[in-house]
């Protein structure tokens, strides 16, 4: 039996230059493998604990040395000698320690062990993760314009993404969004918008006069890149509504207006009619369960309504959403919940319910391509990694290109076609 012999955690920096955790696992056959943990900025209230040192002398209190040290001191004693191939057993042993050691430490162990097992068996990571599930190469939803907490609050809505659903391969879909990203820059420059570098996820973050302007620019960028908006490439939005919600209302500071829930729902409805929008994430606040049900009744038949902060990849919250019909899709982020086992619990709930799912990176990510293999293994058919610049983003796309080139995996047929 292949057992866990040693675990070692260490502090590294994420794509924003902030500390995060990496873990190296050593198995009884000598295999050593490491995994790096991502970190969000627009985090949901119900996410698992990300342990930070709180020492103001280092990285403004955001150091991760405590979480890193907990890997050997607190987590290793729980799993040393366990069957490394029993991911569920390993994860179940770790789950009670999420609060004390940090979910960042726990996830690092969960992923490093999975990778070590794959390496030891000389199997691709996705196949070990899939464990019999139907794997596929996902369609990417790609950030073109950023707002909110990822771009200095230039506008309130966080993500305007291109969803290239009209292509037969991942490589072609990626090529299309790369052209759209370039066309967006040109369009902004010719519109007199200052372009001074990219936002946290590699997209453009110009100072716009309104949130709707981003939709207009994106629709035109798709056209200028040579694609028919809505036919080959549609739009996805991440509203990240919890982050501009105060005292029961949605504050669109850029536009100098404040909306209640039904006005917010109305705004999303009118945009989805005037622009080729097919997917809306976090359109309402993370605890507005009743509002989400109403939103889903109204827009669910036409749109993918994805819960990110609403569900925080938490099986209990996802179950509640499925039962009450709050949304119809789930954003899957491993570090919101802290283990691979719980992440797959969510993936399996989503699949069984006939919902959609999007495997997602964090705005603070790393050069670890783990997420690409997870997305393939999940069979959910969609991945969100940010834009087509910055190597922490490209690490995932490049891995998907590699897997597609090898052949043998189907490209997801999302069936999202809106003419
Ligand atoms: C999101 C993510 C990724 P963050 O809200 O979907 O775009 O952002 O990692 O900051 O939560
Ligand atoms: Mg989100």
CSV table of C-alpha atoms and ligand atoms in Angstrom, one decimal:
chain,number,residue,atom,x,y,z
A,1,UNK,CA,0.0,0.0,0.0
A,2,UNK,CA,1.2,3.5,-0.9
A,3,UNK,CA,1.2,5.5,2.3
A,4,UNK,CA,1.8,9.1,3.3
A,5,UNK,CA,5.3,9.5,4.8
A,6,UNK,CA,5.8,13.2,5.1
A,7,UNK,CA,4.2,16.6,4.5
A,8,UNK,CA,5.9,19.9,4.4
A,9,UNK,CA,4.2,23.3,4.2
A,10,UNK,CA,5.9,26.5,3.1
A,11,UNK,CA,4.9,30.1,2.4
A,12,UNK,CA,5.0,31.3,-1.2
A,13,UNK,CA,3.5,34.4,-3.0
A,14,UNK,CA,0.4,34.4,-5.1
A,15,UNK,CA,-0.1,36.4,-8.4
A,16,UNK,CA,-0.8,39.6,-6.4
A,17,UNK,CA,2.4,39.1,-4.5
A,18,UNK,CA,0.6,38.1,-1.3
A,19,UNK,CA,1.5,35.1,0.8
A,20,UNK,CA,-0.2,31.8,0.3
A,21,UNK,CA,0.6,28.2,1.1
A,22,UNK,CA,2.3,25.4,-0.8
A,23,UNK,CA,2.6,21.8,0.4
A,24,UNK,CA,5.0,19.0,-0.5
A,25,UNK,CA,4.0,15.4,0.1
A,26,UNK,CA,6.2,12.4,0.2
A,27,UNK,CA,4.9,8.9,-0.2
A,28,UNK,CA,6.2,5.5,0.9
A,29,UNK,CA,7.7,4.8,-2.5
A,30,UNK,CA,9.7,8.0,-2.4
A,31,UNK,CA,7.4,10.0,-4.7
A,32,UNK,CA,7.4,13.7,-3.9
A,33,UNK,CA,4.9,16.2,-5.3
A,34,UNK,CA,3.8,19.7,-4.4
A,35,UNK,CA,0.6,21.8,-4.7
A,36,UNK,CA,0.0,25.5,-4.4
A,37,UNK,CA,-3.1,27.1,-2.9
A,38,UNK,CA,-4.9,30.1,-4.4
A,39,UNK,CA,-6.4,33.0,-2.6
A,40,UNK,CA,-9.4,35.3,-3.4
A,41,UNK,CA,-10.1,39.0,-2.9
A,42,UNK,CA,-13.9,39.1,-3.3
A,43,UNK,CA,-14.3,36.4,-0.8
A,44,UNK,CA,-17.7,35.1,0.3
A,45,UNK,CA,-18.6,35.3,4.0
A,46,UNK,CA,-19.3,31.6,4.1
A,47,UNK,CA,-15.9,30.5,2.9
A,48,UNK,CA,-13.7,28.2,4.9
A,49,UNK,CA,-11.1,29.9,7.0
A,50,UNK,CA,-7.9,31.1,5.3
A,51,UNK,CA,-5.4,31.3,8.1
A,52,UNK,CA,-3.2,34.4,8.2
A,53,UNK,CA,-0.5,35.2,10.7
A,54,UNK,CA,-1.8,38.6,11.7
A,55,UNK,CA,1.7,39.8,12.3
A,56,UNK,CA,1.7,43.4,11.0
A,57,UNK,CA,5.5,43.3,10.6
A,58,UNK,CA,5.2,40.9,7.7
A,59,UNK,CA,3.0,41.4,4.6
A,60,UNK,CA,0.6,43.6,6.5
A,61,UNK,CA,-0.5,40.7,8.6
A,62,UNK,CA,-1.2,38.4,5.7
A,63,UNK,CA,1.8,36.0,6.2
A,64,UNK,CA,1.0,32.3,6.0
A,65,UNK,CA,3.8,30.9,8.1
A,66,UNK,CA,1.3,29.6,10.8
A,67,UNK,CA,-0.7,27.7,8.2
A,68,UNK,CA,2.5,26.4,6.6
A,69,UNK,CA,3.8,25.2,9.9
A,70,UNK,CA,0.5,23.6,10.8
A,71,UNK,CA,1.0,21.2,7.8
A,72,UNK,CA,3.8,19.2,9.5
A,73,UNK,CA,2.9,20.0,13.1
A,74,UNK,CA,-0.9,19.4,13.1
A,75,UNK,CA,-1.9,17.7,9.9
A,76,UNK,CA,0.9,15.2,9.3
A,77,UNK,CA,0.2,13.4,12.6
A,78,UNK,CA,-3.4,12.8,11.5
A,79,UNK,CA,-2.6,11.2,8.1
A,80,UNK,CA,0.9,9.8,8.4
A,81,UNK,CA,0.9,6.1,7.4
A,82,UNK,CA,-2.6,6.4,5.8
A,83,UNK,CA,-3.3,5.0,2.4
A,84,UNK,CA,-2.5,7.9,0.1
A,85,UNK,CA,-4.9,6.6,-2.6
A,86,UNK,CA,-7.8,6.9,-0.2
A,87,UNK,CA,-8.4,10.6,-0.8
A,88,UNK,CA,-11.7,10.5,1.0
A,89,UNK,CA,-10.2,8.9,4.1
A,90,UNK,CA,-7.3,11.4,4.1
A,91,UNK,CA,-9.6,14.4,3.6
A,92,UNK,CA,-12.1,13.2,6.2
A,93,UNK,CA,-9.2,13.1,8.7
A,94,UNK,CA,-8.2,16.6,7.8
A,95,UNK,CA,-11.7,18.3,7.8
A,96,UNK,CA,-12.0,18.8,11.6
A,97,UNK,CA,-8.7,20.8,11.5
A,98,UNK,CA,-9.8,23.4,8.9
A,99,UNK,CA,-10.5,26.0,11.6
A,100,UNK,CA,-7.3,25.4,13.6
A,101,UNK,CA,-4.8,24.8,10.8
A,102,UNK,CA,-6.5,26.9,8.2
A,103,UNK,CA,-8.3,25.6,5.1
A,104,UNK,CA,-5.4,26.9,3.1
A,105,UNK,CA,-3.1,24.3,4.9
A,106,UNK,CA,-5.7,21.6,4.5
A,107,UNK,CA,-6.3,22.1,0.8
A,108,UNK,CA,-2.5,22.1,0.2
A,109,UNK,CA,-2.3,18.7,1.7
A,110,UNK,CA,-5.4,17.4,-0.1
A,111,UNK,CA,-4.0,18.4,-3.5
A,112,UNK,CA,-0.4,17.5,-2.9
A,113,UNK,CA,-1.4,14.0,-1.9
A,114,UNK,CA,-3.6,13.6,-5.0
A,115,UNK,CA,-0.8,14.7,-7.2
A,116,UNK,CA,1.8,12.5,-5.6
A,117,UNK,CA,-0.6,9.5,-6.1
A,118,UNK,CA,-0.9,10.4,-9.8
A,119,UNK,CA,2.8,10.7,-10.2
A,120,UNK,CA,3.5,7.5,-8.4
A,121,UNK,CA,1.1,5.6,-10.7
A,122,UNK,CA,2.4,7.5,-13.7
A,123,UNK,CA,-1.2,8.6,-14.5
A,124,UNK,CA,-2.4,12.0,-15.5
A,125,UNK,CA,-3.7,13.9,-12.5
A,126,UNK,CA,-7.2,14.4,-14.1
A,127,UNK,CA,-7.7,10.6,-14.4
A,128,UNK,CA,-6.9,10.0,-10.8
A,129,UNK,CA,-9.2,12.8,-9.8
A,130,UNK,CA,-12.0,11.7,-12.1
A,131,UNK,CA,-12.1,8.3,-10.5
A,132,UNK,CA,-14.5,7.1,-13.1
A,133,UNK,CA,-16.5,10.3,-13.8
A,134,UNK,CA,-16.9,11.3,-17.4
A,135,UNK,CA,-14.1,13.7,-18.1
A,136,UNK,CA,-14.1,16.5,-20.7
A,137,UNK,CA,-12.1,19.5,-21.8
A,138,UNK,CA,-14.1,22.5,-20.5
A,139,UNK,CA,-15.2,25.6,-22.4
A,140,UNK,CA,-13.3,28.6,-20.9
A,141,UNK,CA,-15.2,31.8,-19.8
A,142,UNK,CA,-12.6,34.4,-20.1
A,143,UNK,CA,-12.3,37.8,-18.4
A,144,UNK,CA,-12.0,40.7,-20.8
A,145,UNK,CA,-13.0,43.6,-18.5
A,146,UNK,CA,-12.5,43.7,-14.8
A,147,UNK,CA,-14.2,45.9,-12.2
A,148,UNK,CA,-14.9,45.9,-8.5
A,149,UNK,CA,-12.3,44.6,-6.1
A,150,UNK,CA,-10.1,43.3,-8.9
A,151,UNK,CA,-9.6,46.7,-10.6
A,152,UNK,CA,-9.6,49.4,-7.9
A,153,UNK,CA,-13.4,49.7,-7.9
A,154,UNK,CA,-13.4,51.4,-11.3
A,155,UNK,CA,-16.9,50.2,-11.7
A,156,UNK,CA,-19.0,47.9,-9.4
A,157,UNK,CA,-19.6,44.8,-11.5
A,158,UNK,CA,-16.5,42.5,-11.2
A,159,UNK,CA,-16.1,40.5,-14.3
A,160,UNK,CA,-17.2,40.8,-18.0
A,161,UNK,CA,-16.3,37.6,-19.7
A,162,UNK,CA,-16.3,36.2,-23.2
A,163,UNK,CA,-17.8,32.7,-23.4
A,164,UNK,CA,-16.8,31.1,-26.7
A,165,UNK,CA,-19.3,28.3,-27.0
A,166,UNK,CA,-19.4,28.1,-30.8
A,167,UNK,CA,-16.2,26.2,-31.5
A,168,UNK,CA,-15.3,22.6,-31.8
A,169,UNK,CA,-12.0,22.6,-30.0
A,170,UNK,CA,-10.6,24.3,-26.9
A,171,UNK,CA,-7.7,25.7,-28.9
A,172,UNK,CA,-10.0,27.5,-31.3
A,173,UNK,CA,-12.1,28.8,-28.5
A,174,UNK,CA,-9.0,30.2,-26.7
A,175,UNK,CA,-7.8,31.7,-30.0
A,176,UNK,CA,-11.1,33.5,-30.4
A,177,UNK,CA,-11.0,35.0,-26.9
A,178,UNK,CA,-7.4,36.0,-27.4
A,179,UNK,CA,-8.5,38.0,-30.4
A,180,UNK,CA,-11.3,39.6,-28.5
A,181,UNK,CA,-8.9,40.6,-25.7
A,182,UNK,CA,-6.7,42.3,-28.2
A,183,UNK,CA,-9.7,43.9,-29.9
A,184,UNK,CA,-11.0,45.2,-26.6
A,185,UNK,CA,-7.7,47.0,-25.9
A,186,UNK,CA,-7.8,48.7,-29.3
A,187,UNK,CA,-11.4,49.7,-28.9
A,188,UNK,CA,-10.7,51.2,-25.5
A,189,UNK,CA,-7.7,53.1,-26.8
A,190,UNK,CA,-9.6,54.5,-29.7
A,191,UNK,CA,-12.4,55.5,-27.4
A,192,UNK,CA,-10.0,57.6,-25.4
A,193,UNK,CA,-9.9,55.3,-22.3
A,194,UNK,CA,-6.5,55.3,-20.5
A,195,UNK,CA,-5.0,51.8,-20.5
A,196,UNK,CA,-2.3,51.4,-17.9
A,197,UNK,CA,-1.7,47.7,-17.4
A,198,UNK,CA,-4.0,44.8,-16.6
A,199,UNK,CA,-6.3,44.1,-13.7
A,200,UNK,CA,-5.8,41.3,-11.1
A,201,UNK,CA,-6.9,38.6,-13.5
A,202,UNK,CA,-5.2,39.9,-16.6
A,203,UNK,CA,-8.2,41.6,-18.2
A,204,UNK,CA,-8.5,45.3,-18.8
A,205,UNK,CA,-9.7,47.6,-16.0
A,206,UNK,CA,-10.4,51.0,-17.6
A,207,UNK,CA,-12.2,53.7,-15.6
A,208,UNK,CA,-15.6,53.6,-17.2
A,209,UNK,CA,-18.6,55.9,-16.8
A,210,UNK,CA,-21.0,53.1,-16.1
A,211,UNK,CA,-21.2,49.3,-15.7
A,212,UNK,CA,-23.2,49.0,-18.9
A,213,UNK,CA,-20.4,50.6,-20.8
A,214,UNK,CA,-18.3,47.4,-20.2
A,215,UNK,CA,-21.1,45.3,-21.8
A,216,UNK,CA,-21.3,47.6,-24.8
A,217,UNK,CA,-17.5,47.5,-25.2
A,218,UNK,CA,-17.3,43.8,-24.9
A,219,UNK,CA,-20.1,43.2,-27.4
A,220,UNK,CA,-18.3,45.5,-29.8
A,221,UNK,CA,-15.0,43.8,-29.2
A,222,UNK,CA,-16.5,40.4,-30.0
A,223,UNK,CA,-17.7,41.9,-33.3
A,224,UNK,CA,-14.4,43.6,-34.1
A,225,UNK,CA,-12.5,40.4,-33.5
A,226,UNK,CA,-14.6,38.9,-36.3
A,227,UNK,CA,-17.2,36.9,-34.4
A,228,UNK,CA,-20.9,37.2,-34.2
A,229,UNK,CA,-21.9,38.1,-30.7
A,230,UNK,CA,-24.3,35.6,-29.4
A,231,UNK,CA,-23.7,33.0,-32.1
A,232,UNK,CA,-20.1,32.0,-31.6
A,233,UNK,CA,-19.2,34.0,-28.5
A,234,UNK,CA,-21.6,35.2,-25.8
A,235,UNK,CA,-21.1,37.2,-22.6
A,236,UNK,CA,-20.9,36.0,-19.0
A,237,UNK,CA,-21.0,38.5,-16.1
A,238,UNK,CA,-19.8,38.1,-12.5
A,239,UNK,CA,-21.8,40.8,-10.7
A,240,UNK,CA,-20.2,39.9,-7.3
A,241,UNK,CA,-23.2,41.7,-5.9
A,242,UNK,CA,-22.3,41.1,-2.2
A,243,UNK,CA,-19.4,43.5,-2.5
A,244,UNK,CA,-21.5,46.5,-3.2
A,245,UNK,CA,-24.5,45.6,-1.1
A,246,UNK,CA,-25.1,47.6,2.0
A,247,UNK,CA,-28.1,48.0,4.3
A,248,UNK,CA,-30.4,46.0,2.0
A,249,UNK,CA,-29.5,47.8,-1.3
A,250,UNK,CA,-27.1,47.6,-4.2
A,251,UNK,CA,-24.9,50.7,-4.5
A,252,UNK,CA,-23.8,51.5,-8.0
A,253,UNK,CA,-21.5,54.4,-7.0
A,254,UNK,CA,-20.1,54.9,-10.5
A,255,UNK,CA,-23.6,55.6,-11.8
A,256,UNK,CA,-24.7,57.4,-8.7
A,257,UNK,CA,-27.7,55.1,-8.1
A,258,UNK,CA,-28.9,52.7,-5.5
A,259,UNK,CA,-31.1,49.7,-6.4
A,260,UNK,CA,-33.3,47.5,-4.3
A,261,UNK,CA,-33.6,43.8,-5.1
A,262,UNK,CA,-36.3,44.0,-7.7
A,263,UNK,CA,-34.6,46.9,-9.5
A,264,UNK,CA,-31.4,44.9,-9.5
A,265,UNK,CA,-33.2,41.9,-11.0
A,266,UNK,CA,-34.8,44.2,-13.5
A,267,UNK,CA,-31.5,45.6,-14.5
A,268,UNK,CA,-30.0,42.2,-15.1
A,269,UNK,CA,-33.1,41.2,-17.1
A,270,UNK,CA,-32.9,44.2,-19.3
A,271,UNK,CA,-29.2,43.8,-20.0
A,272,UNK,CA,-29.6,40.1,-20.9
A,273,UNK,CA,-32.2,41.2,-23.4
A,274,UNK,CA,-30.1,44.0,-24.9
A,275,UNK,CA,-26.7,42.2,-24.9
A,276,UNK,CA,-25.7,38.6,-25.7
A,277,UNK,CA,-25.5,37.7,-22.0
A,278,UNK,CA,-26.0,34.0,-21.3
A,279,UNK,CA,-24.6,33.6,-17.8
A,280,UNK,CA,-24.8,35.8,-14.7
A,281,UNK,CA,-22.9,35.0,-11.5
A,282,UNK,CA,-23.7,36.4,-8.1
A,283,UNK,CA,-26.4,38.7,-9.5
A,284,UNK,CA,-27.7,39.1,-6.0
A,285,UNK,CA,-26.3,39.1,-2.4
A,286,UNK,CA,-24.8,36.0,-0.9
A,287,UNK,CA,-27.6,35.5,1.6
A,288,UNK,CA,-30.6,36.7,-0.5
A,289,UNK,CA,-32.0,33.2,-0.8
A,290,UNK,CA,-35.6,34.3,-1.5
A,291,UNK,CA,-34.3,36.9,-4.0
A,292,UNK,CA,-32.3,34.2,-5.8
A,293,UNK,CA,-35.5,32.1,-6.1
A,294,UNK,CA,-37.3,35.0,-7.6
A,295,UNK,CA,-34.4,35.8,-9.9
A,296,UNK,CA,-34.3,32.2,-11.0
A,297,UNK,CA,-38.0,32.0,-11.7
A,298,UNK,CA,-37.7,35.1,-13.9
A,299,UNK,CA,-34.4,34.6,-15.7
A,300,UNK,CA,-33.5,30.9,-15.1
A,301,UNK,CA,-35.3,29.5,-18.1
A,302,UNK,CA,-33.0,31.7,-20.4
A,303,UNK,CA,-29.8,32.2,-18.4
A,304,UNK,CA,-27.2,30.3,-16.5
A,305,UNK,CA,-27.5,31.8,-13.0
A,306,UNK,CA,-24.3,30.9,-11.1
A,307,UNK,CA,-23.8,31.1,-7.3
A,308,UNK,CA,-20.3,31.8,-6.1
A,309,UNK,CA,-20.5,33.7,-2.8
A,310,UNK,CA,-24.0,32.2,-2.5
A,311,UNK,CA,-22.8,28.6,-2.4
A,312,UNK,CA,-19.1,28.9,-1.5
A,313,UNK,CA,-18.6,25.4,-2.8
A,314,UNK,CA,-20.3,24.2,0.4
A,315,UNK,CA,-22.3,21.0,-0.1
A,316,UNK,CA,-24.9,22.1,2.5
A,317,UNK,CA,-25.5,25.4,0.8
A,318,UNK,CA,-25.5,23.8,-2.7
A,319,UNK,CA,-28.1,21.3,-1.5
A,320,UNK,CA,-30.2,24.1,-0.2
A,321,UNK,CA,-29.9,26.0,-3.5
A,322,UNK,CA,-30.9,22.9,-5.5
A,323,UNK,CA,-33.9,22.1,-3.3
A,324,UNK,CA,-35.2,25.7,-3.3
A,325,UNK,CA,-34.3,26.4,-6.9
A,326,UNK,CA,-32.0,29.3,-6.0
A,327,UNK,CA,-29.9,29.6,-9.1
A,328,UNK,CA,-29.2,26.8,-11.6
A,329,UNK,CA,-25.4,26.7,-11.6
A,330,UNK,CA,-22.5,26.5,-9.1
A,331,UNK,CA,-19.1,28.1,-9.2
A,332,UNK,CA,-16.6,25.6,-7.9
A,333,UNK,CA,-13.6,26.9,-6.0
A,334,UNK,CA,-11.6,24.3,-4.0
A,335,UNK,CA,-10.3,26.7,-1.4
A,336,UNK,CA,-13.7,28.0,-0.5
A,337,UNK,CA,-14.3,24.6,1.1
A,338,UNK,CA,-10.8,23.2,1.7
A,339,UNK,CA,-10.6,19.6,0.5
A,340,UNK,CA,-10.9,17.7,-2.8
A,341,UNK,CA,-13.5,15.4,-1.3
A,342,UNK,CA,-15.9,18.1,-0.4
A,343,UNK,CA,-15.2,19.8,-3.8
A,344,UNK,CA,-16.2,16.6,-5.6
A,345,UNK,CA,-19.2,16.2,-3.3
A,346,UNK,CA,-20.4,19.6,-4.8
A,347,UNK,CA,-19.5,18.5,-8.3
A,348,UNK,CA,-21.5,15.3,-7.9
A,349,UNK,CA,-24.5,17.2,-6.5
A,350,UNK,CA,-24.4,19.6,-9.4
A,351,UNK,CA,-24.2,16.8,-12.0
A,352,UNK,CA,-27.0,14.8,-10.3
A,353,UNK,CA,-29.3,17.8,-10.2
A,354,UNK,CA,-28.8,18.5,-13.9
A,355,UNK,CA,-27.4,21.9,-13.0
A,356,UNK,CA,-24.4,23.5,-14.6
A,357,UNK,CA,-21.0,24.1,-12.9
A,358,UNK,CA,-18.0,26.2,-13.6
A,359,UNK,CA,-14.6,25.3,-12.1
A,360,UNK,CA,-12.9,28.5,-11.1
A,361,UNK,CA,-9.5,29.9,-10.1
A,362,UNK,CA,-9.1,32.8,-7.6
A,363,UNK,CA,-8.1,36.3,-8.3
A,364,UNK,CA,-4.9,35.6,-6.4
A,365,UNK,CA,-3.7,32.4,-8.0
A,366,UNK,CA,-0.5,30.6,-8.6
A,367,UNK,CA,1.5,29.0,-11.4
A,368,UNK,CA,0.0,25.6,-10.3
A,369,UNK,CA,-2.1,24.1,-13.2
A,370,UNK,CA,-4.0,21.8,-10.8
A,371,UNK,CA,-7.3,23.5,-11.6
A,372,UNK,CA,-7.1,22.5,-15.3
A,373,UNK,CA,-7.0,18.8,-14.3
A,374,UNK,CA,-9.8,19.3,-11.8
A,375,UNK,CA,-12.0,20.9,-14.4
A,376,UNK,CA,-11.3,18.1,-16.8
A,377,UNK,CA,-12.0,15.5,-14.1
A,378,UNK,CA,-15.2,17.2,-13.0
A,379,UNK,CA,-16.8,16.8,-16.5
A,380,UNK,CA,-18.7,20.1,-15.7
A,381,UNK,CA,-17.7,21.5,-19.0
A,382,UNK,CA,-16.8,25.1,-18.0
A,383,UNK,CA,-13.7,26.7,-16.5
A,384,UNK,CA,-13.1,30.3,-15.3
A,385,UNK,CA,-9.5,31.3,-14.9
A,386,UNK,CA,-9.4,35.0,-15.6
A,387,UNK,CA,-8.0,36.4,-18.8
A,388,UNK,CA,-5.5,35.4,-21.4
A,389,UNK,CA,-2.5,37.2,-19.9
A,390,UNK,CA,-0.5,36.5,-16.7
A,391,UNK,CA,1.2,33.2,-16.3
A,392,UNK,CA,-0.9,32.0,-13.3
A,393,UNK,CA,-3.8,32.1,-15.8
A,394,UNK,CA,-1.9,30.7,-18.7
A,395,UNK,CA,-0.6,27.8,-16.6
A,396,UNK,CA,-4.2,26.4,-16.6
A,397,UNK,CA,-4.9,27.1,-20.3
A,398,UNK,CA,-1.6,25.7,-21.3
A,399,UNK,CA,-2.3,22.5,-19.5
A,400,UNK,CA,-5.7,22.2,-21.2
A,401,UNK,CA,-4.0,22.8,-24.6
A,402,UNK,CA,-1.6,20.0,-23.7
A,403,UNK,CA,-4.4,17.6,-22.7
A,404,UNK,CA,-6.4,18.4,-25.9
A,405,UNK,CA,-3.3,18.0,-28.1
A,406,UNK,CA,-2.8,14.5,-26.7
A,407,UNK,CA,-6.3,13.6,-27.9
A,408,UNK,CA,-8.8,11.2,-26.3
A,409,UNK,CA,-10.7,13.8,-24.3
A,410,UNK,CA,-14.0,15.3,-25.7
A,411,UNK,CA,-14.4,19.1,-25.8
A,412,UNK,CA,-17.4,19.9,-23.7
A,413,UNK,CA,-20.6,20.5,-25.7
A,414,UNK,CA,-22.3,23.0,-23.5
A,415,UNK,CA,-25.3,23.3,-25.7
A,416,UNK,CA,-25.5,27.0,-25.0
A,417,UNK,CA,-26.4,28.5,-28.2
A,418,UNK,CA,-28.3,31.8,-28.4
A,419,UNK,CA,-28.8,33.4,-31.8
B,1,LIG,C1,-14.8,35.4,-8.4
B,1,LIG,C2,-13.4,35.2,-8.2
B,1,LIG,C3,-12.6,34.9,-9.5
B,1,LIG,P1,-12.1,36.1,-6.1
B,1,LIG,O1,-15.5,36.2,-7.7
B,1,LIG,O2,-15.5,34.6,-9.1
B,1,LIG,O3,-12.9,35.8,-10.5
B,1,LIG,O4,-12.8,36.3,-7.6
B,1,LIG,O5,-11.1,35.0,-6.3
B,1,LIG,O6,-11.5,37.5,-5.8
B,1,LIG,O7,-13.2,35.7,-5.2
B,2,LIG,MG1,-17.5,35.4,-8.4
